[in-house]
Coordinates of C-alpha atoms and ligand atoms in Angstrom, one line a residue:
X1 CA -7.4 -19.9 -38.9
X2 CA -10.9 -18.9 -38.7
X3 CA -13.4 -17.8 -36.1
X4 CA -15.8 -20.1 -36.7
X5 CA -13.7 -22.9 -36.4
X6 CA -12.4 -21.8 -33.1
X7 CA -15.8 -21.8 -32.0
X8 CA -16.7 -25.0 -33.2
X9 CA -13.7 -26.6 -31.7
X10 CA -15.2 -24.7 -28.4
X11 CA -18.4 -26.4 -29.1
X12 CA -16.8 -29.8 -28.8
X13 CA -15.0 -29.3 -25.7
X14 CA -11.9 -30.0 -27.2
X15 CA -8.4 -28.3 -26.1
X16 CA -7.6 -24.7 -27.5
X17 CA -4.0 -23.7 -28.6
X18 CA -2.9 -20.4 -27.2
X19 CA -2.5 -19.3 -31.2
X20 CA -6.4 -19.8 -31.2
X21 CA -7.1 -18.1 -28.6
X22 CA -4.9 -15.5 -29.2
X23 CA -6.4 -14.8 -33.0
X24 CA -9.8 -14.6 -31.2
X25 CA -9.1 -12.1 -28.5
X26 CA -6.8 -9.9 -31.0
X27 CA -9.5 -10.4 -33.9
X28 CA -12.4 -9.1 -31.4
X29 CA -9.8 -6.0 -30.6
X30 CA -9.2 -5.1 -33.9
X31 CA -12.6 -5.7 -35.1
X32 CA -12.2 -8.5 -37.6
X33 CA -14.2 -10.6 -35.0
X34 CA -17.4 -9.3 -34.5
X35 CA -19.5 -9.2 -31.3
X36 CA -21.6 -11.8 -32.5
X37 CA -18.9 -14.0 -32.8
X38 CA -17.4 -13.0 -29.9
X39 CA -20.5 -13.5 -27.7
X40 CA -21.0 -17.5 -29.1
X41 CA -17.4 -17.8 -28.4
X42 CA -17.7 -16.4 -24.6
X43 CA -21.2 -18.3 -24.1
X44 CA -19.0 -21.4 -25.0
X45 CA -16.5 -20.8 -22.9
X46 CA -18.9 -19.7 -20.2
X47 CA -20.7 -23.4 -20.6
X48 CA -18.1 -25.3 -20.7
X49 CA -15.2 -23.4 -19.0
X50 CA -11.4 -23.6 -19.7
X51 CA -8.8 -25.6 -18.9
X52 CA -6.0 -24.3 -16.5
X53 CA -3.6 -23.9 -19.1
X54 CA -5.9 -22.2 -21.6
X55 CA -6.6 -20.0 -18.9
X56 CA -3.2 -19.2 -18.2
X57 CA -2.8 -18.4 -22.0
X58 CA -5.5 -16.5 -22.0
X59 CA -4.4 -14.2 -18.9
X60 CA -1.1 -13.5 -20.8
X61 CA -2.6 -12.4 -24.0
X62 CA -4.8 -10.0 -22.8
X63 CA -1.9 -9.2 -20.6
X64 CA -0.2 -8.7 -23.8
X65 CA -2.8 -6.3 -25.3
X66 CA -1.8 -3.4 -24.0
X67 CA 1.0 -1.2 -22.1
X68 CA 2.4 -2.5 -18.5
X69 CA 3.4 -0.3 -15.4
X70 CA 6.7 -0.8 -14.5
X71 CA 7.7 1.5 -11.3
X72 CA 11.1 1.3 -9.8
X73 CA 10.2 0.8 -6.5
X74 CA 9.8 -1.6 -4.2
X75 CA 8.8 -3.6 -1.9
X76 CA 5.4 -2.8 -4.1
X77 CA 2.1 -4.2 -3.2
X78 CA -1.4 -4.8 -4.5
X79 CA -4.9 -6.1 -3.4
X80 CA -8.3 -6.5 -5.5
X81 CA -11.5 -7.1 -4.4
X82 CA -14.1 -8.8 -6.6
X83 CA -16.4 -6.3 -5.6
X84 CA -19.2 -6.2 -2.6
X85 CA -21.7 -3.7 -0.8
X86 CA -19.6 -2.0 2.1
X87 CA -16.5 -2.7 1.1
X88 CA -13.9 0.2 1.7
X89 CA -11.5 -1.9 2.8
X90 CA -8.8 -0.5 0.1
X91 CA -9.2 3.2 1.8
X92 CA -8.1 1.1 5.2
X93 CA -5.5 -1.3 3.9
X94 CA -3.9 1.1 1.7
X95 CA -2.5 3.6 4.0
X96 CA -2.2 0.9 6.8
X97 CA 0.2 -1.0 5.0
X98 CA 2.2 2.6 3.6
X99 CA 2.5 3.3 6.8
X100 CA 4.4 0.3 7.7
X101 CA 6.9 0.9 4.5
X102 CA 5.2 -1.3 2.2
X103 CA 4.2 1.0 -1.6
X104 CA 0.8 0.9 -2.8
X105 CA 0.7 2.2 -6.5
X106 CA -3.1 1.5 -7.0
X107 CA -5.3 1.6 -9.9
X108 CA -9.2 1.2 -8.8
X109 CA -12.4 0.9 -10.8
X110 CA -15.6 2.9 -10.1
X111 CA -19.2 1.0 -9.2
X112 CA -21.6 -0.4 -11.2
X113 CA -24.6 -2.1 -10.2
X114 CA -25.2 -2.7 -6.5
X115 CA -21.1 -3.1 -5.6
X116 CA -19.5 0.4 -5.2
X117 CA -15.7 1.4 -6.4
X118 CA -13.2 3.1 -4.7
X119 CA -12.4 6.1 -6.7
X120 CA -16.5 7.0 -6.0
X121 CA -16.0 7.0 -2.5
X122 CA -12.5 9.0 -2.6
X123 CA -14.5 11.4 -5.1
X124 CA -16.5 12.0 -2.0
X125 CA -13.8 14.3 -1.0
X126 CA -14.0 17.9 -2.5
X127 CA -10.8 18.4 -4.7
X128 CA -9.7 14.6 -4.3
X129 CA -7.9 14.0 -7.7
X130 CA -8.3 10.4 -9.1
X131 CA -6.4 11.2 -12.4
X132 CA -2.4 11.5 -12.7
X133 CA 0.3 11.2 -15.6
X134 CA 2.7 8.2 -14.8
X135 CA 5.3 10.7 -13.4
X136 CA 3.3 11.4 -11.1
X137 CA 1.9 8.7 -10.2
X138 CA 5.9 7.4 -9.4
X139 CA 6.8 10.5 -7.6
X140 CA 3.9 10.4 -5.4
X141 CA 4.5 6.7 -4.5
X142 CA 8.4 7.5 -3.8
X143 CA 7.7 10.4 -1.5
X144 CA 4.6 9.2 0.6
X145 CA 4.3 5.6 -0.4
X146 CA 1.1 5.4 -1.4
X147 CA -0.9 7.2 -4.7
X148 CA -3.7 5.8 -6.4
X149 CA -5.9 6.7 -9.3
X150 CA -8.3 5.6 -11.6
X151 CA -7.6 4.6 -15.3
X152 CA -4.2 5.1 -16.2
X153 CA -2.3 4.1 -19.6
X154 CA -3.7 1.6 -22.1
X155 CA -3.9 -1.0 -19.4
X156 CA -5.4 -3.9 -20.7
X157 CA -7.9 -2.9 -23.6
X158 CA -8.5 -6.8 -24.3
X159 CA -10.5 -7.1 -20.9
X160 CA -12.4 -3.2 -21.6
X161 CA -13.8 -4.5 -24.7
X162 CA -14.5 -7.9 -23.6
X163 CA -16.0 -7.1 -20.1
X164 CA -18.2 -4.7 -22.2
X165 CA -19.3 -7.4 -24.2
X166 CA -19.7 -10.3 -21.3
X167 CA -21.5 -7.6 -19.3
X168 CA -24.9 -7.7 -21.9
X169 CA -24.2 -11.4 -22.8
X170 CA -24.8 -13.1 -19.1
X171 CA -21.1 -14.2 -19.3
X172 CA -19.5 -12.3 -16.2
X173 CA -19.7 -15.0 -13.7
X174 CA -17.5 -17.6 -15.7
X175 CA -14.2 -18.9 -14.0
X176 CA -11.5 -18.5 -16.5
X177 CA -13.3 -15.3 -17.7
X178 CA -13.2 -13.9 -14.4
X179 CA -9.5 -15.0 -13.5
X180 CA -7.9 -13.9 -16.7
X181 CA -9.8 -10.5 -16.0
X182 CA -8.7 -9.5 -12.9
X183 CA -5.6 -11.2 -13.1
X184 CA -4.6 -9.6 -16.9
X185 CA -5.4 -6.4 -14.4
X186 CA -3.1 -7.3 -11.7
X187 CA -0.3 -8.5 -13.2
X188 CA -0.4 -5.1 -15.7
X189 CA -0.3 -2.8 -12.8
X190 CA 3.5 -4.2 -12.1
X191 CA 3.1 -5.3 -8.5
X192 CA 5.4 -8.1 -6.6
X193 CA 2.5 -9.1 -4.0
X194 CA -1.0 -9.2 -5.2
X195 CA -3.4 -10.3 -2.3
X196 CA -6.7 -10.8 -4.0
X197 CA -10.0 -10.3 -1.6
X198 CA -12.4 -13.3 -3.5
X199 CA -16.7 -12.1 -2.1
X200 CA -18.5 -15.0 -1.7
X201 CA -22.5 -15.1 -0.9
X202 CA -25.5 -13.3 -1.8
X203 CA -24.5 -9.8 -2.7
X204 CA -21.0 -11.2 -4.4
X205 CA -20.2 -12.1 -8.1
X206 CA -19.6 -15.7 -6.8
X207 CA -22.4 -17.3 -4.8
X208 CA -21.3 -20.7 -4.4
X209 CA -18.1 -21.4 -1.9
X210 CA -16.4 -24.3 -4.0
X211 CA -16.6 -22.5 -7.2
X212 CA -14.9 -19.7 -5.4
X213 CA -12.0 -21.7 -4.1
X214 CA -11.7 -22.7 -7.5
X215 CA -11.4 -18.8 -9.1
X216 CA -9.3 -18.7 -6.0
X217 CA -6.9 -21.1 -6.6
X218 CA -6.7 -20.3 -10.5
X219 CA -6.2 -16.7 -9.8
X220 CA -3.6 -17.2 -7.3
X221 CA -1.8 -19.9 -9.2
X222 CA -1.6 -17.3 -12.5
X223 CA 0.1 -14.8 -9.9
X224 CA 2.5 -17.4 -8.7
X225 CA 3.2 -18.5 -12.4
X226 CA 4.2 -14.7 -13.6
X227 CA 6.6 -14.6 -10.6
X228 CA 4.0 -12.8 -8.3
X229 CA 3.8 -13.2 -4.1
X230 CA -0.2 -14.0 -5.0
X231 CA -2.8 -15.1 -2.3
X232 CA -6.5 -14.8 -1.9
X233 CA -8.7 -14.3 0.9
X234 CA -12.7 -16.0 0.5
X235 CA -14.8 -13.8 1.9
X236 CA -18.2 -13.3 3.6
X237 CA -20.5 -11.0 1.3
X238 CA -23.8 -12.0 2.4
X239 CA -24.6 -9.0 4.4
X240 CA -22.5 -5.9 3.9
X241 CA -19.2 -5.2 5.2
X242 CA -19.0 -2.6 8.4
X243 CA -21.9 -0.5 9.0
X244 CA -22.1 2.3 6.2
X245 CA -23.0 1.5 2.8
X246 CA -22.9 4.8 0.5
X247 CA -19.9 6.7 -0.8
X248 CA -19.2 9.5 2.2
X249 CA -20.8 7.3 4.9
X250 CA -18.1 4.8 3.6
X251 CA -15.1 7.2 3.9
X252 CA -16.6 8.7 7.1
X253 CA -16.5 4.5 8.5
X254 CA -12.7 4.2 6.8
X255 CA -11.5 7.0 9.2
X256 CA -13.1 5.9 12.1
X257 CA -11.4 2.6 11.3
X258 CA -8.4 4.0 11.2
X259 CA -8.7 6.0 14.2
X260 CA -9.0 2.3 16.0
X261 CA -12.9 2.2 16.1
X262 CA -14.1 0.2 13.1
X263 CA -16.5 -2.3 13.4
X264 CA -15.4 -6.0 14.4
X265 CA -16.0 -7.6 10.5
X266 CA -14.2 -4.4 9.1
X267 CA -11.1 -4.4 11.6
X268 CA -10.5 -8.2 11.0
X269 CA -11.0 -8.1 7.1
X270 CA -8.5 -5.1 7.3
X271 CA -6.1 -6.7 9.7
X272 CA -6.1 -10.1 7.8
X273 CA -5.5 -8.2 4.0
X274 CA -3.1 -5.8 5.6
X275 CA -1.1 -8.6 7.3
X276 CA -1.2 -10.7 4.0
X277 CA 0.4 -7.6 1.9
X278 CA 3.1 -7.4 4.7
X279 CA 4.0 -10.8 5.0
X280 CA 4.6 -11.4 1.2
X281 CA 6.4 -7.9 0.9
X282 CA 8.7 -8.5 3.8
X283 CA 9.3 -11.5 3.5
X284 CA 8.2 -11.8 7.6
X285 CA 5.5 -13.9 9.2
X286 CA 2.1 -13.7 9.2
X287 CA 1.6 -13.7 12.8
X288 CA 5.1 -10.7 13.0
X289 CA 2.8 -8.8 10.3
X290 CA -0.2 -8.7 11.7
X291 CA 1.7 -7.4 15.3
X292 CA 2.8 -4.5 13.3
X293 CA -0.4 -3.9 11.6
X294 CA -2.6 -3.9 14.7
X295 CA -0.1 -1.2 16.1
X296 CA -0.3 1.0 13.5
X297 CA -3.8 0.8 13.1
X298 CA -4.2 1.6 17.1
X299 CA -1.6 4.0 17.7
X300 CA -3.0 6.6 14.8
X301 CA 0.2 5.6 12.3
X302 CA -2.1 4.5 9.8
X303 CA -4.6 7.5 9.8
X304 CA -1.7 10.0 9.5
X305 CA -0.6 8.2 6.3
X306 CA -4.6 8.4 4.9
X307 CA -4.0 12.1 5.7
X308 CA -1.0 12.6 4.2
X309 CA -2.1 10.5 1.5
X310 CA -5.5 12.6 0.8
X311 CA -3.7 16.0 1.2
X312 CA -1.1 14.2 -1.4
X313 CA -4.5 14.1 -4.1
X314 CA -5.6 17.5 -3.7
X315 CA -8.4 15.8 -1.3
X316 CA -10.1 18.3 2.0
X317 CA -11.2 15.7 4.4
X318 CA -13.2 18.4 5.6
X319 CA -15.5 19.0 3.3
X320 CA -17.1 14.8 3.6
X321 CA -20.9 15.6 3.7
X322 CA -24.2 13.2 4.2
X323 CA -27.2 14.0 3.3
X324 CA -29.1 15.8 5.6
X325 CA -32.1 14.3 5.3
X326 CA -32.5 10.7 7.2
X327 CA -35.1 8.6 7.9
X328 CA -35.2 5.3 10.7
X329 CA -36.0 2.5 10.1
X330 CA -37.2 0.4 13.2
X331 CA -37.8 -3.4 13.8
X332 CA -41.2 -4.2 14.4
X333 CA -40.3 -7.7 15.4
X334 CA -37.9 -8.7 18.5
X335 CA -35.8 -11.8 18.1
X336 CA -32.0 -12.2 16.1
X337 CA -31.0 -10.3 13.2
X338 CA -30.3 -13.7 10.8
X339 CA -30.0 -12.3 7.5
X340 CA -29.5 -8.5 6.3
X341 CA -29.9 -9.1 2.2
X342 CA -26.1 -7.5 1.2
X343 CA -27.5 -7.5 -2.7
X344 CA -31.0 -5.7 -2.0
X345 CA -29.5 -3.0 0.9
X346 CA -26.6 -2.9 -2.3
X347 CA -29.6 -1.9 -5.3
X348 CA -31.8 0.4 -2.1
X349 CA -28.8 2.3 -2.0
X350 CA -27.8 2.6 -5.8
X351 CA -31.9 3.4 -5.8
X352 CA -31.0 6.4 -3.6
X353 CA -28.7 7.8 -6.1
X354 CA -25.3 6.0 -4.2
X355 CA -24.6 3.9 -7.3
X356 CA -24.9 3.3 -11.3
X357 CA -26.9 1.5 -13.2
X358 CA -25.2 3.0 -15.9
X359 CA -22.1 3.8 -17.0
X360 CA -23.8 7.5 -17.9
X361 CA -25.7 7.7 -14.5
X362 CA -24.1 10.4 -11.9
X363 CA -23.5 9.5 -8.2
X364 CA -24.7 11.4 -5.6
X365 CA -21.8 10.7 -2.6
X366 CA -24.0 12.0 0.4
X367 CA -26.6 9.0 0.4
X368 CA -26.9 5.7 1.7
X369 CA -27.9 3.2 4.3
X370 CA -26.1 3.1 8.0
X371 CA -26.9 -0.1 9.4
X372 CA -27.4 -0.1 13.3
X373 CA -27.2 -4.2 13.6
X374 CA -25.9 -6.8 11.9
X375 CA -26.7 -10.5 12.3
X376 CA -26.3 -12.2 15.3
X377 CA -27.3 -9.4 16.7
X378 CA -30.0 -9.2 19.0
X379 CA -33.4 -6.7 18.5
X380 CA -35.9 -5.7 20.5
X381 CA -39.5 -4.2 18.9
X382 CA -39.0 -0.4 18.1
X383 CA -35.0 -0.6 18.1
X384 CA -33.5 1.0 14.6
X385 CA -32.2 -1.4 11.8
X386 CA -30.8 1.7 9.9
X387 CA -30.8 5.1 9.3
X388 CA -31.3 6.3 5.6
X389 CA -29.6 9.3 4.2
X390 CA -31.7 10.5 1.4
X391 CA -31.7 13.3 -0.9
X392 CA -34.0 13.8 -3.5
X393 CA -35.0 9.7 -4.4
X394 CA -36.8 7.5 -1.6
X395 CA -36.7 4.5 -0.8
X396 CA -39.8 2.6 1.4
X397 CA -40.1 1.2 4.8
X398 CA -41.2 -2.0 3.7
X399 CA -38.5 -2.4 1.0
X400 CA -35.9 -2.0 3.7
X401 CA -37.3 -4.1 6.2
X402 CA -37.3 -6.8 3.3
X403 CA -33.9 -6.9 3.6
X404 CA -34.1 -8.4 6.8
X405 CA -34.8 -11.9 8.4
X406 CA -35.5 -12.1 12.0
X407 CA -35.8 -15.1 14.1
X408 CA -36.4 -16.5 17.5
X409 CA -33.7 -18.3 17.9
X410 CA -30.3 -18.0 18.6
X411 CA -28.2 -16.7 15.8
X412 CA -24.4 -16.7 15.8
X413 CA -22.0 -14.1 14.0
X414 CA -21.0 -15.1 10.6
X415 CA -17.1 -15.3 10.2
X416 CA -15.9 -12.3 7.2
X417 CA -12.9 -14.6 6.9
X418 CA -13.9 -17.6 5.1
X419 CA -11.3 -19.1 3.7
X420 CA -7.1 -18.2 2.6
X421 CA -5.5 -19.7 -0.7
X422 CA -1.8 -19.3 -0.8
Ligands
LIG1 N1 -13.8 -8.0 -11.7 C1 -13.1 -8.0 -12.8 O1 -12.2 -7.1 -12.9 N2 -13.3 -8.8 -13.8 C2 -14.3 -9.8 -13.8 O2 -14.4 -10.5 -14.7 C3 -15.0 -9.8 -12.6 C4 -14.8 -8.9 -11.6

């Protein structure tokens, strides 16, 4: 077998064996494939996409790659997000869910781009450790229910090198490429129920709502197929989730969610992922979950397991800090708020120093954007759009007020919940 011929094959559309595409992701690991190769081969599959069975093959082997978690405890659950601007939802769901008995042993990725990552916005919190040996890891999630970390093991190496690689080549936003990433991910981390939380719209990975049900459905039939509890939410990500976009200001939102007064997109997102992870680990209804879930995110259950959780890490909830320097930003028009941009507030605030563009760059956690509307919302001239928490990069006026469309007429609030694929 040789690369080229693999490629070529691609280049024809015709079928790949999983032996083929098994020498070409193990080649590209061990070097014997070279990026260039690799690359043609991705932009192939990228044009012409794979079939569900080569997809399916191609999960497993880079499943296959590296080591697997395998934690004695159960019921054990799992969501993923595909990655948005606002989106703390894990900080909610996680301890919401522990609180009602069901385990979270959670391994989360850090931001790049305009989409944040969990572990920045839990390193917001002084002495909040995101690194743990296995044993730990275990005996945290037996004791409290609920531990989660960033890298961990040799999960996965095939994806590292190959995300790396589709990253600089324009080949992130492929179907199978994405599905056998996150699902490789998933299904290595050793949970029963995986509830996947699939962005859709403007400031999302996947812009278009049928090719999402499609990643959807592929992602949740690979989770179904390796004996997984797997379903997937659609999602709106066209303006950002909650108010606060920004690493503490996120946090700060998380706890006021828990504390029973998040906004209304946040608190349903939550309730809905929550709900999901409950159902499939309980083996109880939707409707009997989300009962349970409402009460422990009213009645303070949920917030005392966040505590109990960040004390757990290390973490001083204490010590959360935004910047102290903030500037308004007012509307200079009166009318409905019909669009707030979700990918430009996402870059103004990595432009503020809340995000990477780099691997290399270095977060500041106390700045970011707090919106004061959201759309459907009504404005009148000289009300505030947002606040900005700055340090020592700006941002201007008229790039913020970009980000926003405001029109005469009537505009009705968008539903976060587009879509569920079970
Ligand atoms: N998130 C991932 O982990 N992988 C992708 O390919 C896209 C989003």
């Amino acid at each position: 077998m040789d690369i080229l011929e693999i490629i070529e094959k691609k280049e024809k559309n015709e079928k790949l064996t999983k032996e083929e595409l098994e020498f070409a992701v193990k080649g590209f690991l061990d070097g014997t494939i070279k990026d260039y190769q690799m690359s043609a081969f991705l932009t192939e599959i990228d044009l012409l996409g794979l079939s569900e069975e080569e997809s399916i093959d191609l999960t497993n082997i880079m499943l296959n790659s590296g080591d697997k978690i395998k934690l004695d405890i159960k019921p054990l659950a799992d969501k993923h997000s595909t990655g948005g601007v606002g989106d703390k939802t894990t900080l909610i769901v996680a301890p919401l869910v522990a609180s009602l008995g069901v385990n979270v042993a959670k391994m989360s990725g850090r931001g790049l781009g305009h989409t944040g990552g969990t572990i920045d916005k839990l390193e917001s919190i002084k002495g909040f450790k995101t690194e743990m040996t296995l044993k730990e890891f275990e005996s945290q999630v037996k004791k409290i229910g609920i531990a989660l970390v960033g890298q961990m093991g040799n999960l996965v190496p095939a994806d590292k090198k190959i995300y790396a690689l589709r990253d600089v080549t324009g080949t992130v936003d492929s179907i199978p490429l994405i599905a056998s990433s996150v699902m490789s991910k998933k299904l290595a981390s050793g949970a029963d129920v995986i509830v996947l939380d699939l962005k859709v719209g403007g400031g999302a990975l996947v812009e278009n709502l049928e090719e999402a049900k499609e990643l959807g459905g592929l992602m949740v039939k690979i989770g179904n197929m390796n004996g997984k509890n797997t379903a997937c939410l659609l999602t709106n990500m066209d303006q950002p989730l909650g108010y606060a976009v920004g690493n503490s200001l996120e946090v700060l939102e998380s706890i006021e969610t828990l504390k029973g007064n998040g906004p209304e997109d946040l608190n349903e997102l939550v309730i809905k992922l929550s709900s999901l992870m409950v159902s499939l680990s309980k083996n109880i209804t939707l409707e009997e979950a989300k009962a349970k879930v409402k009460e422990n995110l009213f009645n303070g259950k949920g917030y005392e397991k966040f505590e109990e959780w960040i004390e757990a890490q290390g973490g001083d909830i204490a010590t959360l800090k935004v910047a102290s320097k903030t500037k308004e930003i007012i509307s200079k028009k009166e009318g409905y708020i019909k669009k707030i941009d979700a990918l430009k507030i996402g870059k103004l605030a990595r432009v503020l120093g809340a995000g990477r563009l780099t691997k290399e760059d270095i977060i500041n956690h106390e700045v970011g954007i707090l919106l004061n509307k959201k759309v459907g919302d009504k404005v009148s001239e000289g009300d505030r759009l947002l606040t900005v928490y700055y340090d020592d990069k700006e941002i201007t006026d008229k790039e913020v007020l970009e980000c926003f469309e405001i029109t005469e007429e009537y505009v009705e609030k968008p539903n976060v919940i587009i879509d569920i694929i079970k």
